[in-house]
Amino acid sequence: MSGLFISFEGGEGSGKTTQTDLLVEHLEAETGRRVVRLHEPGGTPLGEYIRDWVKAQSAPLTLQAELLLFVASRAELVKRVIRPELEADSIVVADRYADSTTVYQGYARGLPLKDVRSANGIATGGVWPDVTFLLDVLPDASLRRAGLQMSFDAEGRVEPLPRADDTGKRRFEELSPGFHQKVRDGYLRLAKAEPERWVVVDGQQAVEEVHAQVWERVQGLLRSV
Ligand code: TYD
Protein backbone atom coordinates (compact mmCIF):
# COMPACT_ATOMS: atom_id res chain seq x y z
CA MET A 1 0.00 0.00 0.00
CA SER A 2 1.42 3.33 -0.99
CA GLY A 3 -0.60 5.80 1.08
CA LEU A 4 0.20 7.18 4.49
CA PHE A 5 -1.78 6.24 7.59
CA ILE A 6 -1.61 8.52 10.64
CA SER A 7 -3.57 8.15 13.86
CA PHE A 8 -4.09 10.29 16.95
CA GLU A 9 -4.68 8.74 20.35
CA GLY A 10 -5.18 10.06 23.86
CA GLY A 11 -7.73 10.45 26.60
CA GLU A 12 -10.75 12.74 26.60
CA GLY A 13 -9.80 16.38 26.35
CA SER A 14 -6.29 15.67 25.06
CA GLY A 15 -6.85 17.79 21.96
CA LYS A 16 -6.97 14.95 19.40
CA THR A 17 -9.79 16.44 17.40
CA THR A 18 -8.14 19.86 17.14
CA GLN A 19 -4.84 18.30 16.12
CA THR A 20 -6.51 16.03 13.58
CA ASP A 21 -8.20 19.06 11.99
CA LEU A 22 -4.98 21.08 11.91
CA LEU A 23 -3.02 18.24 10.37
CA VAL A 24 -5.66 17.56 7.73
CA GLU A 25 -5.71 21.25 6.74
CA HIS A 26 -1.94 21.44 6.61
CA LEU A 27 -1.63 18.25 4.55
CA GLU A 28 -4.28 19.44 2.10
CA ALA A 29 -2.55 22.78 1.70
CA GLU A 30 0.97 21.37 1.32
CA THR A 31 0.77 18.02 -0.43
CA GLY A 32 -1.94 18.17 -3.08
CA ARG A 33 -2.79 14.58 -2.13
CA ARG A 34 -6.19 13.31 -1.13
CA VAL A 35 -6.53 13.45 2.65
CA VAL A 36 -9.21 11.42 4.42
CA ARG A 37 -10.22 12.33 7.97
CA LEU A 38 -11.77 9.64 10.16
CA HIS A 39 -13.18 9.60 13.67
CA GLU A 40 -13.74 6.22 15.37
CA PRO A 41 -16.23 4.77 15.94
CA GLY A 42 -17.80 5.88 12.67
CA GLY A 43 -16.81 6.55 9.08
CA THR A 44 -19.17 4.02 7.48
CA PRO A 45 -22.95 3.59 7.71
CA LEU A 46 -22.51 0.75 10.22
CA GLY A 47 -19.90 2.71 12.15
CA GLU A 48 -22.13 5.78 12.45
CA TYR A 49 -25.03 3.59 13.50
CA ILE A 50 -22.93 1.92 16.20
CA ARG A 51 -21.67 5.29 17.41
CA ASP A 52 -25.18 6.73 17.73
CA TRP A 53 -26.53 3.54 19.22
CA VAL A 54 -23.83 3.17 21.86
CA LYS A 55 -24.13 6.84 22.82
CA ALA A 56 -27.90 6.57 23.21
CA GLN A 57 -27.89 3.55 25.52
CA SER A 58 -29.08 4.22 29.02
CA ALA A 59 -28.12 0.86 30.52
CA PRO A 60 -24.47 -0.20 30.48
CA LEU A 61 -23.53 -2.73 27.82
CA THR A 62 -21.51 -5.77 28.75
CA LEU A 63 -17.83 -5.10 28.21
CA GLN A 64 -17.70 -7.95 25.73
CA ALA A 65 -20.53 -6.53 23.62
CA GLU A 66 -18.93 -3.09 23.72
CA LEU A 67 -15.63 -4.56 22.50
CA LEU A 68 -17.32 -6.35 19.64
CA LEU A 69 -19.27 -3.25 18.58
CA PHE A 70 -16.13 -1.12 18.41
CA VAL A 71 -14.29 -3.76 16.39
CA ALA A 72 -17.29 -4.35 14.11
CA SER A 73 -17.24 -0.64 13.29
CA ARG A 74 -13.49 -0.87 12.65
CA ALA A 75 -13.74 -3.97 10.46
CA GLU A 76 -16.08 -2.09 8.11
CA LEU A 77 -13.91 1.00 8.18
CA VAL A 78 -10.70 -0.85 7.33
CA LYS A 79 -12.13 -2.90 4.52
CA ARG A 80 -14.35 -0.26 2.93
CA VAL A 81 -12.41 2.94 3.53
CA ILE A 82 -8.89 2.72 4.96
CA ARG A 83 -7.48 -0.07 2.80
CA PRO A 84 -8.87 1.22 -0.52
CA GLU A 85 -7.76 4.77 0.29
CA LEU A 86 -4.23 3.67 1.15
CA GLU A 87 -4.10 1.60 -2.02
CA ALA A 88 -5.10 4.73 -3.94
CA ASP A 89 -2.19 6.66 -2.36
CA SER A 90 -4.34 8.80 -0.06
CA ILE A 91 -3.29 10.10 3.33
CA VAL A 92 -5.60 8.78 6.05
CA VAL A 93 -5.76 10.68 9.35
CA ALA A 94 -7.69 8.89 12.08
CA ASP A 95 -8.92 10.42 15.33
CA ARG A 96 -8.64 7.12 17.30
CA TYR A 97 -8.00 3.65 15.89
CA ALA A 98 -7.39 0.14 17.22
CA ASP A 99 -5.13 1.34 20.04
CA SER A 100 -8.20 2.98 21.62
CA THR A 101 -9.73 -0.46 22.01
CA THR A 102 -6.57 -1.94 23.50
CA VAL A 103 -6.43 0.87 26.00
CA TYR A 104 -10.10 1.46 26.84
CA GLN A 105 -11.48 -2.07 26.68
CA GLY A 106 -8.23 -3.79 27.68
CA TYR A 107 -6.14 -1.72 30.07
CA ALA A 108 -8.89 0.51 31.47
CA ARG A 109 -11.95 -1.74 31.58
CA GLY A 110 -10.00 -4.92 32.16
CA LEU A 111 -10.93 -7.28 29.35
CA PRO A 112 -8.15 -9.83 28.73
CA LEU A 113 -5.57 -8.23 26.44
CA LYS A 114 -5.27 -11.35 24.35
CA ASP A 115 -9.00 -11.18 23.51
CA VAL A 116 -8.76 -7.50 22.66
CA ARG A 117 -5.70 -8.13 20.49
CA SER A 118 -7.32 -10.94 18.57
CA ALA A 119 -10.51 -8.91 18.03
CA ASN A 120 -8.37 -6.03 16.77
CA GLY A 121 -6.48 -8.46 14.57
CA ILE A 122 -9.71 -9.49 12.88
CA ALA A 123 -10.84 -5.88 12.43
CA THR A 124 -7.58 -4.39 11.19
CA GLY A 125 -6.48 -7.30 9.02
CA GLY A 126 -2.95 -6.15 9.81
CA VAL A 127 -3.50 -2.54 8.70
CA TRP A 128 -1.76 -0.34 11.28
CA PRO A 129 -0.79 3.32 11.15
CA ASP A 130 2.64 4.38 9.90
CA VAL A 131 2.73 6.74 12.84
CA THR A 132 0.56 7.19 15.92
CA PHE A 133 0.66 10.41 17.93
CA LEU A 134 -0.15 10.04 21.59
CA LEU A 135 -1.32 13.39 22.92
CA ASP A 136 -0.30 12.85 26.49
CA VAL A 137 -2.00 14.95 29.17
CA LEU A 138 -2.22 14.46 32.90
CA PRO A 139 -5.66 13.06 33.76
CA ASP A 140 -6.57 16.19 35.74
CA ALA A 141 -5.87 18.48 32.82
CA SER A 142 -7.68 16.25 30.38
CA LEU A 143 -10.74 16.13 32.63
CA ARG A 144 -10.80 19.89 32.91
CA ARG A 145 -10.49 20.30 29.16
CA ALA A 146 -13.13 17.70 28.42
CA GLY A 147 -15.41 19.29 31.01
CA LEU A 148 -14.98 22.75 29.56
CA GLN A 149 -15.54 21.51 26.05
CA MET A 150 -18.69 19.76 27.00
CA SER A 151 -20.21 22.34 29.30
CA PHE A 152 -20.55 25.24 26.85
CA ASP A 153 -22.35 25.19 23.56
CA ALA A 154 -21.38 27.25 20.49
CA GLU A 155 -23.07 30.37 21.86
CA GLY A 156 -21.36 30.00 25.21
CA ARG A 157 -24.48 28.77 26.99
CA VAL A 158 -23.86 26.25 29.70
CA GLU A 159 -24.96 22.77 28.70
CA PRO A 160 -25.54 20.11 31.33
CA LEU A 161 -23.12 17.21 31.10
CA PRO A 162 -24.89 14.39 29.30
CA ARG A 163 -25.78 11.70 31.78
CA ALA A 164 -26.55 8.25 30.50
CA ASP A 165 -28.19 6.69 33.51
CA ASP A 166 -29.73 7.43 36.88
CA THR A 167 -26.58 6.75 38.83
CA GLY A 168 -25.07 9.74 37.10
CA LYS A 169 -22.33 7.58 35.57
CA ARG A 170 -21.54 8.42 32.01
CA ARG A 171 -20.88 5.40 29.86
CA PHE A 172 -19.15 6.67 26.77
CA GLU A 173 -16.60 8.92 28.40
CA GLU A 174 -16.12 7.92 31.98
CA LEU A 175 -15.09 10.84 34.11
CA SER A 176 -13.52 9.20 37.15
CA PRO A 177 -9.85 10.13 37.63
CA GLY A 178 -8.90 6.47 38.26
CA PHE A 179 -10.26 5.48 34.89
CA HIS A 180 -8.37 8.26 33.15
CA GLN A 181 -5.18 7.30 34.92
CA LYS A 182 -5.54 3.76 33.58
CA VAL A 183 -6.15 5.13 30.10
CA ARG A 184 -3.02 7.27 30.29
CA ASP A 185 -0.88 4.45 31.68
CA GLY A 186 -2.18 2.07 29.01
CA TYR A 187 -1.24 4.44 26.22
CA LEU A 188 2.21 5.07 27.65
CA ARG A 189 2.78 1.34 27.84
CA LEU A 190 1.81 0.83 24.21
CA ALA A 191 4.05 3.71 23.14
CA LYS A 192 6.98 2.26 25.05
CA ALA A 193 6.49 -1.19 23.56
CA GLU A 194 6.47 0.07 19.97
CA PRO A 195 8.60 3.23 19.83
CA GLU A 196 9.08 3.03 16.06
CA ARG A 197 5.37 3.70 15.50
CA TRP A 198 4.46 5.95 18.44
CA VAL A 199 5.35 9.56 19.01
CA VAL A 200 4.47 10.83 22.46
CA VAL A 201 3.72 14.56 22.41
CA ASP A 202 3.12 16.65 25.51
CA GLY A 203 -0.51 17.60 24.91
CA GLN A 204 -0.44 20.33 27.54
CA GLN A 205 1.65 22.58 25.32
CA ALA A 206 0.06 25.29 23.16
CA VAL A 207 -1.98 23.94 20.26
CA GLU A 208 0.50 25.40 17.72
CA GLU A 209 3.47 23.81 19.48
CA VAL A 210 1.83 20.38 19.48
CA HIS A 211 1.01 20.79 15.81
CA ALA A 212 4.58 21.84 15.01
CA GLN A 213 5.92 18.63 16.57
CA VAL A 214 3.35 16.53 14.72
CA TRP A 215 4.13 18.27 11.45
CA GLU A 216 7.85 17.74 11.80
CA ARG A 217 7.39 14.00 12.08
CA VAL A 218 4.85 13.86 9.26
CA GLN A 219 7.15 15.81 6.97
CA GLY A 220 9.87 13.26 7.66
CA LEU A 221 7.50 10.46 6.68
CA LEU A 222 6.35 12.27 3.53
CA ARG A 223 9.96 12.63 2.44
CA SER A 224 10.65 8.95 3.02
CA VAL A 225 7.67 7.54 1.05
P1 TYD B 1 -15.97 10.55 21.43
O1 TYD B 1 -17.18 11.32 21.73
O2 TYD B 1 -15.65 10.27 20.03
O3 TYD B 1 -14.77 11.23 22.16
P2 TYD B 1 -13.28 11.49 21.75
O4 TYD B 1 -13.29 12.88 21.20
O5 TYD B 1 -12.54 11.36 23.05
O6 TYD B 1 -12.84 10.47 20.74
O7 TYD B 1 -16.06 9.22 22.24
C1 TYD B 1 -15.32 8.16 21.96
C2 TYD B 1 -15.33 7.34 23.24
O8 TYD B 1 -15.29 5.97 22.91
C3 TYD B 1 -14.13 7.62 24.10
O9 TYD B 1 -14.54 7.63 25.45
C4 TYD B 1 -13.27 6.43 23.90
C5 TYD B 1 -14.25 5.35 23.59
N1 TYD B 1 -13.71 4.29 22.73
C6 TYD B 1 -13.53 3.04 23.27
O10 TYD B 1 -13.82 2.80 24.45
N2 TYD B 1 -13.03 2.04 22.48
C7 TYD B 1 -12.72 2.25 21.17
O11 TYD B 1 -12.29 1.31 20.46
C8 TYD B 1 -12.93 3.56 20.61
C9 TYD B 1 -12.62 3.83 19.17
C10 TYD B 1 -13.42 4.56 21.43
mmCIF file with all atom_site columns, C-alpha atoms and ligand atoms in Angstrom, residues 9-14 16-17 39-41 51 54-55 66-67 70-71 74 95-105 109 120 149 171-174 179-180 187, ligand 1:
data_model
loop_
_atom_site.group_PDB
_atom_site.id
_atom_site.type_symbol
_atom_site.label_atom_id
_atom_site.label_alt_id
_atom_site.label_comp_id
_atom_site.label_asym_id
_atom_site.label_entity_id
_atom_site.label_seq_id
_atom_site.pdbx_PDB_ins_code
_atom_site.Cartn_x
_atom_site.Cartn_y
_atom_site.Cartn_z
_atom_site.occupancy
_atom_site.B_iso_or_equiv
_atom_site.pdbx_formal_charge
_atom_site.auth_seq_id
_atom_site.auth_comp_id
_atom_site.auth_asym_id
_atom_site.auth_atom_id
_atom_site.pdbx_PDB_model_num
ATOM   1  C CA  . GLU A 1 9   ? -4.679  8.737  20.346 1.00 0.00 ? 9   GLU A CA  1
ATOM   2  C CA  . GLY A 1 10  ? -5.182  10.057 23.855 1.00 0.00 ? 10  GLY A CA  1
ATOM   3  C CA  . GLY A 1 11  ? -7.734  10.452 26.601 1.00 0.00 ? 11  GLY A CA  1
ATOM   4  C CA  . GLU A 1 12  ? -10.747 12.737 26.597 1.00 0.00 ? 12  GLU A CA  1
ATOM   5  C CA  . GLY A 1 13  ? -9.798  16.385 26.351 1.00 0.00 ? 13  GLY A CA  1
ATOM   6  C CA  . SER A 1 14  ? -6.295  15.669 25.063 1.00 0.00 ? 14  SER A CA  1
ATOM   7  C CA  . LYS A 1 16  ? -6.973  14.950 19.404 1.00 0.00 ? 16  LYS A CA  1
ATOM   8  C CA  . THR A 1 17  ? -9.793  16.437 17.401 1.00 0.00 ? 17  THR A CA  1
ATOM   9  C CA  . HIS A 1 39  ? -13.180 9.598  13.668 1.00 0.00 ? 39  HIS A CA  1
ATOM   10 C CA  . GLU A 1 40  ? -13.739 6.223  15.367 1.00 0.00 ? 40  GLU A CA  1
ATOM   11 C CA  . PRO A 1 41  ? -16.229 4.773  15.936 1.00 0.00 ? 41  PRO A CA  1
ATOM   12 C CA  . ARG A 1 51  ? -21.668 5.293  17.412 1.00 0.00 ? 51  ARG A CA  1
ATOM   13 C CA  . VAL A 1 54  ? -23.825 3.166  21.858 1.00 0.00 ? 54  VAL A CA  1
ATOM   14 C CA  . LYS A 1 55  ? -24.131 6.839  22.823 1.00 0.00 ? 55  LYS A CA  1
ATOM   15 C CA  . GLU A 1 66  ? -18.930 -3.094 23.724 1.00 0.00 ? 66  GLU A CA  1
ATOM   16 C CA  . LEU A 1 67  ? -15.629 -4.555 22.499 1.00 0.00 ? 67  LEU A CA  1
ATOM   17 C CA  . PHE A 1 70  ? -16.125 -1.120 18.407 1.00 0.00 ? 70  PHE A CA  1
ATOM   18 C CA  . VAL A 1 71  ? -14.293 -3.760 16.390 1.00 0.00 ? 71  VAL A CA  1
ATOM   19 C CA  . ARG A 1 74  ? -13.492 -0.870 12.646 1.00 0.00 ? 74  ARG A CA  1
ATOM   20 C CA  . ASP A 1 95  ? -8.920  10.420 15.334 1.00 0.00 ? 95  ASP A CA  1
ATOM   21 C CA  . ARG A 1 96  ? -8.637  7.124  17.301 1.00 0.00 ? 96  ARG A CA  1
ATOM   22 C CA  . TYR A 1 97  ? -7.997  3.653  15.887 1.00 0.00 ? 97  TYR A CA  1
ATOM   23 C CA  . ALA A 1 98  ? -7.389  0.139  17.219 1.00 0.00 ? 98  ALA A CA  1
ATOM   24 C CA  . ASP A 1 99  ? -5.132  1.341  20.039 1.00 0.00 ? 99  ASP A CA  1
ATOM   25 C CA  . SER A 1 100 ? -8.198  2.984  21.616 1.00 0.00 ? 100 SER A CA  1
ATOM   26 C CA  . THR A 1 101 ? -9.729  -0.455 22.008 1.00 0.00 ? 101 THR A CA  1
ATOM   27 C CA  . THR A 1 102 ? -6.571  -1.943 23.497 1.00 0.00 ? 102 THR A CA  1
ATOM   28 C CA  . VAL A 1 103 ? -6.429  0.874  26.003 1.00 0.00 ? 103 VAL A CA  1
ATOM   29 C CA  . TYR A 1 104 ? -10.099 1.461  26.842 1.00 0.00 ? 104 TYR A CA  1
ATOM   30 C CA  . GLN A 1 105 ? -11.484 -2.073 26.684 1.00 0.00 ? 105 GLN A CA  1
ATOM   31 C CA  . ARG A 1 109 ? -11.951 -1.740 31.580 1.00 0.00 ? 109 ARG A CA  1
ATOM   32 C CA  . ASN A 1 120 ? -8.365  -6.028 16.773 1.00 0.00 ? 120 ASN A CA  1
ATOM   33 C CA  . GLN A 1 149 ? -15.542 21.514 26.046 1.00 0.00 ? 149 GLN A CA  1
ATOM   34 C CA  . ARG A 1 171 ? -20.877 5.398  29.859 1.00 0.00 ? 171 ARG A CA  1
ATOM   35 C CA  . PHE A 1 172 ? -19.153 6.674  26.773 1.00 0.00 ? 172 PHE A CA  1
ATOM   36 C CA  . GLU A 1 173 ? -16.598 8.920  28.399 1.00 0.00 ? 173 GLU A CA  1
ATOM   37 C CA  . GLU A 1 174 ? -16.118 7.923  31.981 1.00 0.00 ? 174 GLU A CA  1
ATOM   38 C CA  . PHE A 1 179 ? -10.263 5.476  34.887 1.00 0.00 ? 179 PHE A CA  1
ATOM   39 C CA  . HIS A 1 180 ? -8.366  8.260  33.147 1.00 0.00 ? 180 HIS A CA  1
ATOM   40 C CA  . TYR A 1 187 ? -1.236  4.441  26.219 1.00 0.00 ? 187 TYR A CA  1
HETATM 41 P P1  . TYD B 2 .   ? -15.971 10.553 21.428 1.00 0.00 ? 1   TYD B P1  1
HETATM 42 O O1  . TYD B 2 .   ? -17.179 11.323 21.732 1.00 0.00 ? 1   TYD B O1  1
HETATM 43 O O2  . TYD B 2 .   ? -15.654 10.268 20.033 1.00 0.00 ? 1   TYD B O2  1
HETATM 44 O O3  . TYD B 2 .   ? -14.774 11.229 22.156 1.00 0.00 ? 1   TYD B O3  1
HETATM 45 P P2  . TYD B 2 .   ? -13.280 11.494 21.754 1.00 0.00 ? 1   TYD B P2  1
HETATM 46 O O4  . TYD B 2 .   ? -13.293 12.880 21.201 1.00 0.00 ? 1   TYD B O4  1
HETATM 47 O O5  . TYD B 2 .   ? -12.541 11.363 23.049 1.00 0.00 ? 1   TYD B O5  1
HETATM 48 O O6  . TYD B 2 .   ? -12.837 10.473 20.744 1.00 0.00 ? 1   TYD B O6  1
HETATM 49 O O7  . TYD B 2 .   ? -16.057 9.216  22.240 1.00 0.00 ? 1   TYD B O7  1
HETATM 50 C C1  . TYD B 2 .   ? -15.319 8.158  21.958 1.00 0.00 ? 1   TYD B C1  1
HETATM 51 C C2  . TYD B 2 .   ? -15.331 7.341  23.238 1.00 0.00 ? 1   TYD B C2  1
HETATM 52 O O8  . TYD B 2 .   ? -15.295 5.965  22.906 1.00 0.00 ? 1   TYD B O8  1
HETATM 53 C C3  . TYD B 2 .   ? -14.133 7.624  24.101 1.00 0.00 ? 1   TYD B C3  1
HETATM 54 O O9  . TYD B 2 .   ? -14.538 7.630  25.454 1.00 0.00 ? 1   TYD B O9  1
HETATM 55 C C4  . TYD B 2 .   ? -13.265 6.431  23.898 1.00 0.00 ? 1   TYD B C4  1
HETATM 56 C C5  . TYD B 2 .   ? -14.247 5.350  23.589 1.00 0.00 ? 1   TYD B C5  1
HETATM 57 N N1  . TYD B 2 .   ? -13.707 4.291  22.727 1.00 0.00 ? 1   TYD B N1  1
HETATM 58 C C6  . TYD B 2 .   ? -13.527 3.037  23.270 1.00 0.00 ? 1   TYD B C6  1
HETATM 59 O O10 . TYD B 2 .   ? -13.817 2.802  24.449 1.00 0.00 ? 1   TYD B O10 1
HETATM 60 N N2  . TYD B 2 .   ? -13.032 2.039  22.480 1.00 0.00 ? 1   TYD B N2  1
HETATM 61 C C7  . TYD B 2 .   ? -12.725 2.250  21.167 1.00 0.00 ? 1   TYD B C7  1
HETATM 62 O O11 . TYD B 2 .   ? -12.287 1.310  20.461 1.00 0.00 ? 1   TYD B O11 1
HETATM 63 C C8  . TYD B 2 .   ? -12.932 3.556  20.614 1.00 0.00 ? 1   TYD B C8  1
HETATM 64 C C9  . TYD B 2 .   ? -12.621 3.829  19.172 1.00 0.00 ? 1   TYD B C9  1
HETATM 65 C C10 . TYD B 2 .   ? -13.420 4.559  21.430 1.00 0.00 ? 1   TYD B C10 1
#
